[in-house]
PDB file of C-alpha atoms in Angstrom:
ATOM      1  CA  MET A   1      -6.201 -24.095 -10.958  1.00 36.00           C
ATOM      2  CA  LYS A   2      -4.445 -22.066  -8.746  1.00 37.00           C
ATOM      3  CA  ARG A   3      -5.478 -19.563 -10.991  1.00 39.00           C
ATOM      4  CA  PHE A   4      -9.256 -20.882 -10.818  1.00 32.00           C
ATOM      5  CA  LEU A   5      -9.240 -20.900  -7.356  1.00 33.00           C
ATOM      6  CA  SER A   6      -8.353 -17.560  -6.855  1.00 43.00           C
ATOM      7  CA  ILE A   7     -10.815 -16.334  -9.371  1.00 37.00           C
ATOM      8  CA  LEU A   8     -13.943 -17.797  -7.902  1.00 32.00           C
ATOM      9  CA  LEU A   9     -12.680 -16.431  -4.799  1.00 37.00           C
ATOM     10  CA  ALA A  10     -12.400 -13.370  -5.135  1.00 43.00           C
ATOM     11  CA  LEU A  11     -15.778 -14.195  -6.802  1.00 36.00           C
ATOM     12  CA  ILE A  12     -17.310 -15.044  -3.947  1.00 32.00           C
ATOM     13  CA  LEU A  13     -15.514 -12.304  -2.268  1.00 41.00           C
ATOM     14  CA  CYS A  14     -18.224  -9.970  -4.890  1.00 41.00           C
ATOM     15  CA  LEU A  15     -21.733 -11.932  -4.191  1.00 33.00           C
ATOM     16  CA  THR A  16     -21.431 -13.126  -0.564  1.00 33.00           C
ATOM     17  CA  LEU A  17     -19.951  -9.187   0.896  1.00 37.00           C
ATOM     18  CA  ALA A  18     -21.160  -7.024  -1.597  1.00 36.00           C
ATOM     19  CA  ALA A  19     -23.297  -4.465   0.101  1.00 32.00           C
ATOM     20  CA  PRO A  20     -22.759  -1.218   0.795  1.00 32.00           C
ATOM     21  CA  ALA A  21     -21.755  -0.453   4.159  1.00 32.00           C
ATOM     22  CA  MET A  22     -21.285   2.489   5.042  1.00 31.00           C
ATOM     23  CA  ALA A  23       9.206   7.721  -2.273  1.00 40.00           C
ATOM     24  CA  ALA A  24       8.693   6.312   0.748  1.00 39.00           C
ATOM     25  CA  THR A  25      12.155   5.478  -1.000  1.00 40.00           C
ATOM     26  CA  ASN A  26      13.580   7.321   2.324  1.00 39.00           C
ATOM     27  CA  GLU A  27      15.240   4.193   5.512  1.00 38.00           C
ATOM     28  CA  ALA A  28      13.219   5.111   7.907  1.00 39.00           C
ATOM     29  CA  ALA A  29      14.798   7.386  10.570  1.00 34.00           C
ATOM     30  CA  GLY A  30      16.394   6.411  14.003  1.00 34.00           C
ATOM     31  CA  GLU A  31      16.740   2.565  15.279  1.00 44.00           C
ATOM     32  CA  GLU A  32      13.668   0.090  14.815  1.00 54.00           C
ATOM     33  CA  SER A  33      13.085  -3.859  16.190  1.00 48.00           C
ATOM     34  CA  ALA A  34       9.783  -5.440  15.795  1.00 43.00           C
ATOM     35  CA  PRO A  35       7.691  -6.050  18.138  1.00 40.00           C
ATOM     36  CA  PRO A  36       5.145  -8.489  19.690  1.00 39.00           C
ATOM     37  CA  LYS A  37       1.886  -7.571  18.211  1.00 39.00           C
ATOM     38  CA  THR A  38      -0.481  -6.085  19.724  1.00 38.00           C
ATOM     39  CA  GLU A  39      -4.482  -6.328  20.605  1.00 37.00           C
ATOM     40  CA  PRO A  40      -6.750  -5.659  17.851  1.00 38.00           C
ATOM     41  CA  VAL A  41      -7.866  -2.048  18.699  1.00 36.00           C
ATOM     42  CA  VAL A  42     -10.513  -1.771  15.419  1.00 41.00           C
ATOM     43  CA  SER A  43     -11.743  -5.388  14.814  1.00 38.00           C
ATOM     44  CA  SER A  44     -13.575  -7.009  16.633  1.00 39.00           C
ATOM     45  CA  ASP A  45     -12.502 -10.646  17.742  1.00 47.00           C
ATOM     46  CA  SER A  46     -14.704 -12.690  14.523  1.00 48.00           C
ATOM     47  CA  ASP A  47     -12.033 -14.369  11.317  1.00 61.00           C
ATOM     48  CA  ASP A  48     -14.747 -12.113   9.693  1.00 72.00           C
ATOM     49  CA  TRP A  49     -13.190  -9.280   8.855  1.00 83.00           C
ATOM     50  CA  LEU A  50     -10.174  -7.470   6.896  1.00 89.00           C
ATOM     51  CA  VAL A  51      -8.233  -5.103   8.023  1.00 94.00           C
ATOM     52  CA  ILE A  52      -7.389  -2.706   5.017  1.00 95.00           C
ATOM     53  CA  CYS A  53      -4.402  -0.700   5.981  1.00 98.00           C
ATOM     54  CA  ILE A  54      -4.069   2.598   3.406  1.00 98.00           C
ATOM     55  CA  ASP A  55      -1.228   5.103   3.940  1.00 98.00           C
ATOM     56  CA  PRO A  56      -1.073   7.917   1.228  1.00 98.00           C
ATOM     57  CA  GLY A  57       2.448   8.866   1.195  1.00 97.00           C
ATOM     58  CA  HIS A  58       4.421  12.518   2.822  1.00 97.00           C
ATOM     59  CA  GLY A  59       1.864  14.958   4.425  1.00 95.00           C
ATOM     60  CA  GLY A  60       2.914  17.131   6.701  1.00 92.00           C
ATOM     61  CA  LYS A  61       4.978  19.341   6.035  1.00 92.00           C
ATOM     62  CA  ASP A  62       6.872  16.847   3.813  1.00 95.00           C
ATOM     63  CA  SER A  63       5.415  17.344   0.124  1.00 96.00           C
ATOM     64  CA  GLY A  64       6.790  13.833  -2.303  1.00 97.00           C
ATOM     65  CA  ALA A  65       7.962  14.869  -5.203  1.00 98.00           C
ATOM     66  CA  VAL A  66       6.478  18.605  -7.181  1.00 98.00           C
ATOM     67  CA  ALA A  67       6.147  19.300 -10.481  1.00 98.00           C
ATOM     68  CA  THR A  68       4.716  21.762 -12.261  1.00 98.00           C
ATOM     69  CA  TYR A  69       2.923  21.671 -15.827  1.00 98.00           C
ATOM     70  CA  GLY A  70       0.465  24.791 -16.398  1.00 97.00           C
ATOM     71  CA  GLY A  71       1.637  27.357 -14.386  1.00 98.00           C
ATOM     72  CA  VAL A  72       0.130  25.469 -12.099  1.00 98.00           C
ATOM     73  CA  GLU A  73       2.205  22.767  -9.276  1.00 98.00           C
ATOM     74  CA  TYR A  74       1.133  19.707  -7.978  1.00 98.00           C
ATOM     75  CA  HIS A  75       1.966  17.980  -5.086  1.00 98.00           C
ATOM     76  CA  GLU A  76       2.558  14.595  -4.873  1.00 98.00           C
ATOM     77  CA  ALA A  77       1.185  14.265  -0.621  1.00 98.00           C
ATOM     78  CA  ASP A  78      -1.871  16.080  -2.562  1.00 98.00           C
ATOM     79  CA  LEU A  79      -2.420  14.004  -5.441  1.00 98.00           C
ATOM     80  CA  VAL A  80      -2.114  10.731  -3.713  1.00 98.00           C
ATOM     81  CA  LEU A  81      -3.942  12.099  -0.353  1.00 98.00           C
ATOM     82  CA  LYS A  82      -7.568  12.124  -3.841  1.00 98.00           C
ATOM     83  CA  ILE A  83      -6.268   8.689  -4.918  1.00 98.00           C
ATOM     84  CA  ALA A  84      -6.843   7.402  -1.233  1.00 98.00           C
ATOM     85  CA  LYS A  85     -10.175   8.215  -0.639  1.00 98.00           C
ATOM     86  CA  TYR A  86     -11.010   7.039  -3.503  1.00 98.00           C
ATOM     87  CA  LEU A  87      -9.615   4.446  -2.911  1.00 98.00           C
ATOM     88  CA  LYS A  88     -12.027   3.783   0.172  1.00 98.00           C
ATOM     89  CA  ALA A  89     -14.602   4.608  -0.767  1.00 97.00           C
ATOM     90  CA  ASP A  90     -14.585   1.779  -3.587  1.00 96.00           C
ATOM     91  CA  LEU A  91     -12.781  -0.779  -0.545  1.00 94.00           C
ATOM     92  CA  GLN A  92     -15.744   0.196   1.941  1.00 92.00           C
ATOM     93  CA  GLN A  93     -18.632  -0.859  -0.579  1.00 90.00           C
ATOM     94  CA  TYR A  94     -17.970  -4.769  -0.055  1.00 82.00           C
ATOM     95  CA  ARG A  95     -19.342  -5.620   3.758  1.00 78.00           C
ATOM     96  CA  ASN A  96     -17.300  -6.552   6.576  1.00 83.00           C
ATOM     97  CA  VAL A  97     -14.028  -4.520   4.999  1.00 89.00           C
ATOM     98  CA  TYR A  98     -12.770  -2.200   7.367  1.00 93.00           C
ATOM     99  CA  VAL A  99     -10.492   0.561   5.233  1.00 96.00           C
ATOM    100  CA  LEU A 100      -8.096   2.899   8.090  1.00 96.00           C
ATOM    101  CA  MET A 101      -5.534   5.371   6.956  1.00 98.00           C
ATOM    102  CA  THR A 102      -2.625   6.971   7.771  1.00 97.00           C
ATOM    103  CA  ARG A 103      -4.221  10.756   7.008  1.00 96.00           C
ATOM    104  CA  GLU A 104      -7.204  11.272   6.419  1.00 95.00           C
ATOM    105  CA  ASP A 105      -6.077  15.428   5.453  1.00 95.00           C
ATOM    106  CA  ALA A 106      -2.832  17.462   4.921  1.00 92.00           C
ATOM    107  CA  ASN A 107      -0.949  16.770   8.327  1.00 92.00           C
ATOM    108  CA  GLY A 108      -2.963  13.600   9.587  1.00 92.00           C
ATOM    109  CA  ASP A 109      -1.646  13.265  13.039  1.00 90.00           C
ATOM    110  CA  PRO A 110       1.429  14.226  14.112  1.00 88.00           C
ATOM    111  CA  SER A 111       2.130  11.005  16.167  1.00 88.00           C
ATOM    112  CA  VAL A 112       1.602   8.909  13.066  1.00 92.00           C
ATOM    113  CA  ILE A 113       2.321  12.151  10.197  1.00 90.00           C
ATOM    114  CA  ILE A 114       5.851  12.661  11.203  1.00 88.00           C
ATOM    115  CA  SER A 115       9.114  13.874   8.837  1.00 84.00           C
ATOM    116  CA  GLY A 116      11.183  11.514   7.739  1.00 85.00           C
ATOM    117  CA  GLU A 117       9.649   8.820  10.335  1.00 91.00           C
ATOM    118  CA  ILE A 118       7.843   5.694   8.831  1.00 94.00           C
ATOM    119  CA  VAL A 119       7.842   3.154  11.842  1.00 94.00           C
ATOM    120  CA  PRO A 120       4.968   5.015  13.746  1.00 95.00           C
ATOM    121  CA  ARG A 121       3.317   4.269   9.931  1.00 97.00           C
ATOM    122  CA  VAL A 122       3.460   0.958  10.184  1.00 97.00           C
ATOM    123  CA  GLU A 123       2.092   0.396  14.223  1.00 97.00           C
ATOM    124  CA  TYR A 124      -0.932   2.950  13.369  1.00 97.00           C
ATOM    125  CA  ALA A 125      -1.522  -0.338  11.238  1.00 97.00           C
ATOM    126  CA  SER A 126       0.154  -2.811  12.860  1.00 96.00           C
ATOM    127  CA  LYS A 127      -1.989  -1.593  16.179  1.00 96.00           C
ATOM    128  CA  ARG A 128      -4.921  -2.502  15.033  1.00 95.00           C
ATOM    129  CA  HIS A 129      -4.110  -4.982  13.344  1.00 94.00           C
ATOM    130  CA  ALA A 130      -4.799  -4.731  10.080  1.00 96.00           C
ATOM    131  CA  ASP A 131      -4.743  -7.679   7.365  1.00 93.00           C
ATOM    132  CA  LEU A 132      -3.125  -5.348   5.096  1.00 95.00           C
ATOM    133  CA  LEU A 133      -0.795  -1.736   4.540  1.00 98.00           C
ATOM    134  CA  ILE A 134      -0.559  -0.622   0.838  1.00 98.00           C
ATOM    135  CA  SER A 135       0.807   3.063   0.811  1.00 98.00           C
ATOM    136  CA  LEU A 136       0.454   4.879  -1.809  1.00 98.00           C
ATOM    137  CA  HIS A 137       2.514   6.565  -4.343  1.00 98.00           C
ATOM    138  CA  LEU A 138       3.972   8.877  -7.330  1.00 98.00           C
ATOM    139  CA  ASN A 139       7.267   8.472  -8.653  1.00 98.00           C
ATOM    140  CA  SER A 140       9.841  11.552  -9.727  1.00 98.00           C
ATOM    141  CA  SER A 141      13.103  11.110 -11.613  1.00 98.00           C
ATOM    142  CA  GLU A 142      15.343  13.798 -13.691  1.00 97.00           C
ATOM    143  CA  THR A 143      14.818  11.512 -16.506  1.00 98.00           C
ATOM    144  CA  LYS A 144      11.398  13.542 -17.934  1.00 97.00           C
ATOM    145  CA  SER A 145      11.317  10.282 -20.038  1.00 98.00           C
ATOM    146  CA  MET A 146      10.781   7.623 -17.461  1.00 98.00           C
ATOM    147  CA  HIS A 147       7.331   6.296 -17.331  1.00 98.00           C
ATOM    148  CA  GLY A 148       4.755   3.609 -16.176  1.00 98.00           C
ATOM    149  CA  ALA A 149       4.357   1.750 -13.747  1.00 98.00           C
ATOM    150  CA  LEU A 150       6.413   0.554 -10.520  1.00 98.00           C
ATOM    151  CA  VAL A 151       6.088  -1.472  -6.596  1.00 98.00           C
ATOM    152  CA  LEU A 152       8.364  -2.398  -3.649  1.00 98.00           C
ATOM    153  CA  THR A 153       8.048  -4.687  -1.701  1.00 98.00           C
ATOM    154  CA  SER A 154       9.777  -7.481   0.052  1.00 98.00           C
ATOM    155  CA  ASN A 155      13.376  -9.374  -0.877  1.00 98.00           C
ATOM    156  CA  ARG A 156      11.487 -12.112   1.134  1.00 98.00           C
ATOM    157  CA  ASN A 157      15.055 -12.509   3.718  1.00 98.00           C
ATOM    158  CA  TYR A 158      12.323 -12.584   6.656  1.00 98.00           C
ATOM    159  CA  ASN A 159       8.957 -13.902   6.532  1.00 97.00           C
ATOM    160  CA  PRO A 160       8.617 -14.778   3.056  1.00 97.00           C
ATOM    161  CA  GLU A 161       5.018 -15.676   3.849  1.00 96.00           C
ATOM    162  CA  VAL A 162       3.686 -12.637   4.218  1.00 96.00           C
ATOM    163  CA  ALA A 163       6.026 -11.160   1.820  1.00 97.00           C
ATOM    164  CA  ASP A 164       5.111 -13.346  -0.692  1.00 96.00           C
ATOM    165  CA  VAL A 165       1.120 -12.154  -0.056  1.00 94.00           C
ATOM    166  CA  ALA A 166       1.513  -8.411  -0.752  1.00 96.00           C
ATOM    167  CA  ILE A 167       3.932  -9.432  -4.332  1.00 97.00           C
ATOM    168  CA  GLY A 168       1.188 -11.696  -4.994  1.00 95.00           C
ATOM    169  CA  LEU A 169      -1.570  -8.086  -5.185  1.00 96.00           C
ATOM    170  CA  GLY A 170       1.632  -5.816  -6.437  1.00 97.00           C
ATOM    171  CA  THR A 171       1.373  -8.242  -9.834  1.00 97.00           C
ATOM    172  CA  ASN A 172      -1.827  -7.769  -9.870  1.00 96.00           C
ATOM    173  CA  ILE A 173      -1.852  -3.802  -9.039  1.00 98.00           C
ATOM    174  CA  LEU A 174       0.603  -3.662 -11.651  1.00 98.00           C
ATOM    175  CA  SER A 175      -1.547  -5.931 -13.616  1.00 97.00           C
ATOM    176  CA  THR A 176      -5.121  -3.800 -13.725  1.00 98.00           C
ATOM    177  CA  LEU A 177      -2.683  -1.097 -13.793  1.00 98.00           C
ATOM    178  CA  SER A 178      -1.554  -1.826 -17.395  1.00 98.00           C
ATOM    179  CA  SER A 179      -4.522  -2.366 -18.093  1.00 98.00           C
ATOM    180  CA  LEU A 180      -5.514   1.941 -17.901  1.00 98.00           C
ATOM    181  CA  GLY A 181      -2.343   2.055 -20.116  1.00 98.00           C
ATOM    182  CA  LEU A 182       0.337   2.655 -17.739  1.00 98.00           C
ATOM    183  CA  LEU A 183       3.654   0.866 -18.273  1.00 98.00           C
ATOM    184  CA  ASN A 184       3.871  -2.324 -16.018  1.00 98.00           C
ATOM    185  CA  ARG A 185       8.003  -1.561 -14.136  1.00 98.00           C
ATOM    186  CA  GLY A 186       7.233  -4.436 -12.082  1.00 98.00           C
ATOM    187  CA  HIS A 187       9.129  -4.770  -8.547  1.00 98.00           C
ATOM    188  CA  LEU A 188      11.228  -3.128  -6.665  1.00 98.00           C
ATOM    189  CA  ALA A 189      13.058  -5.270  -3.812  1.00 98.00           C
ATOM    190  CA  ARG A 190      16.122  -3.351  -2.053  1.00 98.00           C
ATOM    191  CA  ASN A 191      18.161  -4.802   0.869  1.00 98.00           C
ATOM    192  CA  SER A 192      19.471  -2.544   3.816  1.00 98.00           C
ATOM    193  CA  LYS A 193      22.832  -1.339   4.028  1.00 96.00           C
ATOM    194  CA  ASP A 194      21.600  -0.556   8.085  1.00 96.00           C
ATOM    195  CA  TYR A 195      18.577  -3.685   9.266  1.00 97.00           C
ATOM    196  CA  THR A 196      19.428  -6.767  10.144  1.00 98.00           C
ATOM    197  CA  ASN A 197      16.233  -8.980  10.250  1.00 98.00           C
ATOM    198  CA  PRO A 198      15.716 -11.266  13.638  1.00 97.00           C
ATOM    199  CA  ASN A 199      17.078 -13.775  11.769  1.00 97.00           C
ATOM    200  CA  GLY A 200      20.583 -12.084  10.829  1.00 98.00           C
ATOM    201  CA  THR A 201      19.973 -11.647   6.745  1.00 98.00           C
ATOM    202  CA  ALA A 202      19.840  -8.231   4.736  1.00 98.00           C
ATOM    203  CA  ALA A 203      16.234  -6.545   6.339  1.00 98.00           C
ATOM    204  CA  ASP A 204      14.303  -4.641   3.350  1.00 98.00           C
ATOM    205  CA  TYR A 205      15.429  -0.546   2.487  1.00 98.00           C
ATOM    206  CA  TYR A 206      11.979   0.513   2.194  1.00 97.00           C
ATOM    207  CA  GLY A 207      10.272   1.204   5.421  1.00 97.00           C
ATOM    208  CA  ILE A 208       7.048   0.625   4.968  1.00 98.00           C
ATOM    209  CA  VAL A 209       8.017  -2.689   4.301  1.00 98.00           C
ATOM    210  CA  ARG A 210      10.593  -3.474   6.514  1.00 98.00           C
ATOM    211  CA  GLY A 211       8.441  -2.921   9.276  1.00 97.00           C
ATOM    212  CA  GLY A 212       5.578  -4.345   8.037  1.00 98.00           C
ATOM    213  CA  ILE A 213       7.536  -7.891   7.530  1.00 97.00           C
ATOM    214  CA  TRP A 214       8.882  -7.978  11.273  1.00 97.00           C
ATOM    215  CA  ARG A 215       5.023  -7.267  12.377  1.00 97.00           C
ATOM    216  CA  ALA A 216       3.781 -10.453  10.027  1.00 97.00           C
ATOM    217  CA  LEU A 217       1.757  -7.670   8.295  1.00 97.00           C
ATOM    218  CA  PRO A 218       1.599  -7.535   3.926  1.00 97.00           C
ATOM    219  CA  SER A 219       3.347  -4.233   3.119  1.00 98.00           C
ATOM    220  CA  LEU A 220       3.696  -2.346   0.148  1.00 98.00           C
ATOM    221  CA  ILE A 221       4.396   1.081  -1.865  1.00 98.00           C
ATOM    222  CA  VAL A 222       2.600   0.745  -5.225  1.00 98.00           C
ATOM    223  CA  GLU A 223       3.860   3.573  -7.417  1.00 98.00           C
ATOM    224  CA  HIS A 224       1.922   4.350  -9.052  1.00 98.00           C
ATOM    225  CA  CYS A 225       2.932   6.443 -11.942  1.00 98.00           C
ATOM    226  CA  PHE A 226       5.843   9.607 -12.261  1.00 98.00           C
ATOM    227  CA  LEU A 227       4.801  12.329 -11.252  1.00 98.00           C
ATOM    228  CA  SER A 228       7.859  13.960 -13.324  1.00 98.00           C
ATOM    229  CA  ASN A 229       6.726  12.773 -17.099  1.00 98.00           C
ATOM    230  CA  GLU A 230       4.152  15.212 -18.631  1.00 98.00           C
ATOM    231  CA  SER A 231       2.688  11.588 -20.537  1.00 98.00           C
ATOM    232  CA  ASP A 232       2.035  10.317 -17.043  1.00 98.00           C
ATOM    233  CA  PHE A 233       0.610  12.865 -15.919  1.00 98.00           C
ATOM    234  CA  ARG A 234      -1.826  14.219 -18.409  1.00 98.00           C
ATOM    235  CA  GLY A 235      -2.951  10.712 -19.034  1.00 98.00           C
ATOM    236  CA  TYR A 236      -3.158   9.783 -15.041  1.00 98.00           C
ATOM    237  CA  LEU A 237      -3.171  12.031 -12.832  1.00 98.00           C
ATOM    238  CA  SER A 238      -4.478  16.039 -14.176  1.00 98.00           C
ATOM    239  CA  THR A 239      -8.352  15.514 -12.850  1.00 98.00           C
ATOM    240  CA  ASP A 240     -10.132  14.073 -10.334  1.00 98.00           C
ATOM    241  CA  ALA A 241     -11.701  11.423 -12.414  1.00 98.00           C
ATOM    242  CA  LYS A 242      -8.226   9.921 -13.265  1.00 98.00           C
ATOM    243  CA  LEU A 243      -7.122  10.427 -10.125  1.00 98.00           C
ATOM    244  CA  ALA A 244     -10.366   7.693  -9.455  1.00 98.00           C
ATOM    245  CA  ALA A 245      -8.992   5.403 -12.030  1.00 98.00           C
ATOM    246  CA  LEU A 246      -5.757   4.839  -9.880  1.00 98.00           C
ATOM    247  CA  ALA A 247      -7.769   4.219  -7.283  1.00 98.00           C
ATOM    248  CA  LYS A 248     -10.586   1.700  -8.838  1.00 97.00           C
ATOM    249  CA  ALA A 249      -7.198  -0.067 -10.135  1.00 98.00           C
ATOM    250  CA  ASP A 250      -6.142   0.165  -6.955  1.00 98.00           C
ATOM    251  CA  ALA A 251      -9.281  -1.988  -5.498  1.00 96.00           C
ATOM    252  CA  ASP A 252     -10.343  -4.740  -7.885  1.00 94.00           C
ATOM    253  CA  ALA A 253      -5.959  -5.636  -6.934  1.00 95.00           C
ATOM    254  CA  ILE A 254      -6.955  -6.228  -3.576  1.00 93.00           C
ATOM    255  CA  ALA A 255      -9.512  -7.786  -4.214  1.00 89.00           C
ATOM    256  CA  ALA A 256      -8.935 -10.160  -6.574  1.00 85.00           C
ATOM    257  CA  ILE A 257      -7.119 -11.698  -3.815  1.00 79.00           C
ATOM    258  CA  ALA A 258      -8.637 -10.066  -0.210  1.00 70.00           C
ATOM    259  CA  ALA A 259     -10.296 -13.811  -0.144  1.00 58.00           C
ATOM    260  CA  ASN A 260      -7.686 -16.224  -0.555  1.00 57.00           C
ATOM    261  CA  GLU A 261      -3.960 -15.157   0.096  1.00 53.00           C
ATOM    262  CA  ILE A 262      -4.200 -12.427   2.739  1.00 54.00           C
ATOM    263  CA  ARG A 263      -7.138 -14.290   4.816  1.00 50.00           C
ATOM    264  CA  ILE A 264      -4.751 -17.412   4.579  1.00 42.00           C
ATOM    265  CA  CYS A 265      -1.208 -15.537   5.223  1.00 45.00           C
ATOM    266  CA  PHE A 266      -3.157 -13.922   7.998  1.00 40.00           C
ATOM    267  CA  HIS A 267      -4.302 -16.657   9.958  1.00 40.00           C
ATOM    268  CA  SER A 268      -1.656 -18.616   9.599  1.00 38.00           C
ATOM    269  CA  VAL A 269       1.034 -16.096  10.747  1.00 39.00           C
ATOM    270  CA  ARG A 270      -0.340 -14.901  13.508  1.00 39.00           C
ATOM    271  CA  GLN A 271      -2.427 -17.545  15.172  1.00 39.00           C
TER     272      GLN A 271
END
């Protein structure tokens, strides 16, 4: 019954909103505390708006993972920026969906895109009352055979109802990515050794996830596939059309829960 309701709500979203409208894998440097929410500066006072913040991982001086194929060097930061732009375009096909990006070019705003600093990205989304923060990445490994999609989500030690929204979205994204042929590597949650939640429990390791949880903002990291694996690269990253297909998979997963879990969590936690 719950799945039926989710599907029904997703269909309602598509029918009523479909008119065109217009590896953060390291802990954030520096001390961080959980500040109160600020007033929205993007969305209106209406509850009808859904604000989604896309974070193209890395950027600026940080290229992220790097791999060379056919004599051409490919940077994670460049590829995920393309995916993010396609995802933004897909999501903007829904009326009353406002899409933010933490950066829209290689360098981004220097007050937001700071090498080794994750907190400014979360604060950028939080200050604009985003309903969702999704950070886009590509994985890499010295073991070249490693391949497939992975999502990094919360350990649920703090604000579990917020964590569950991101976890549910992560499950949806893994499903849509696996429909393209990618291996589903599942969820990964890690405990921080340096940070503690306000309730005294072990905080999340990943800065994007931890910062979002502390601000009642569903946040997750999507490692779409392995740039270090040539099969993943050739199959999913080697052309703009393939990057657009990854973005479409992300957008479909977001649309499937946007009318239900995100909205319910946002209002129940923050009102």
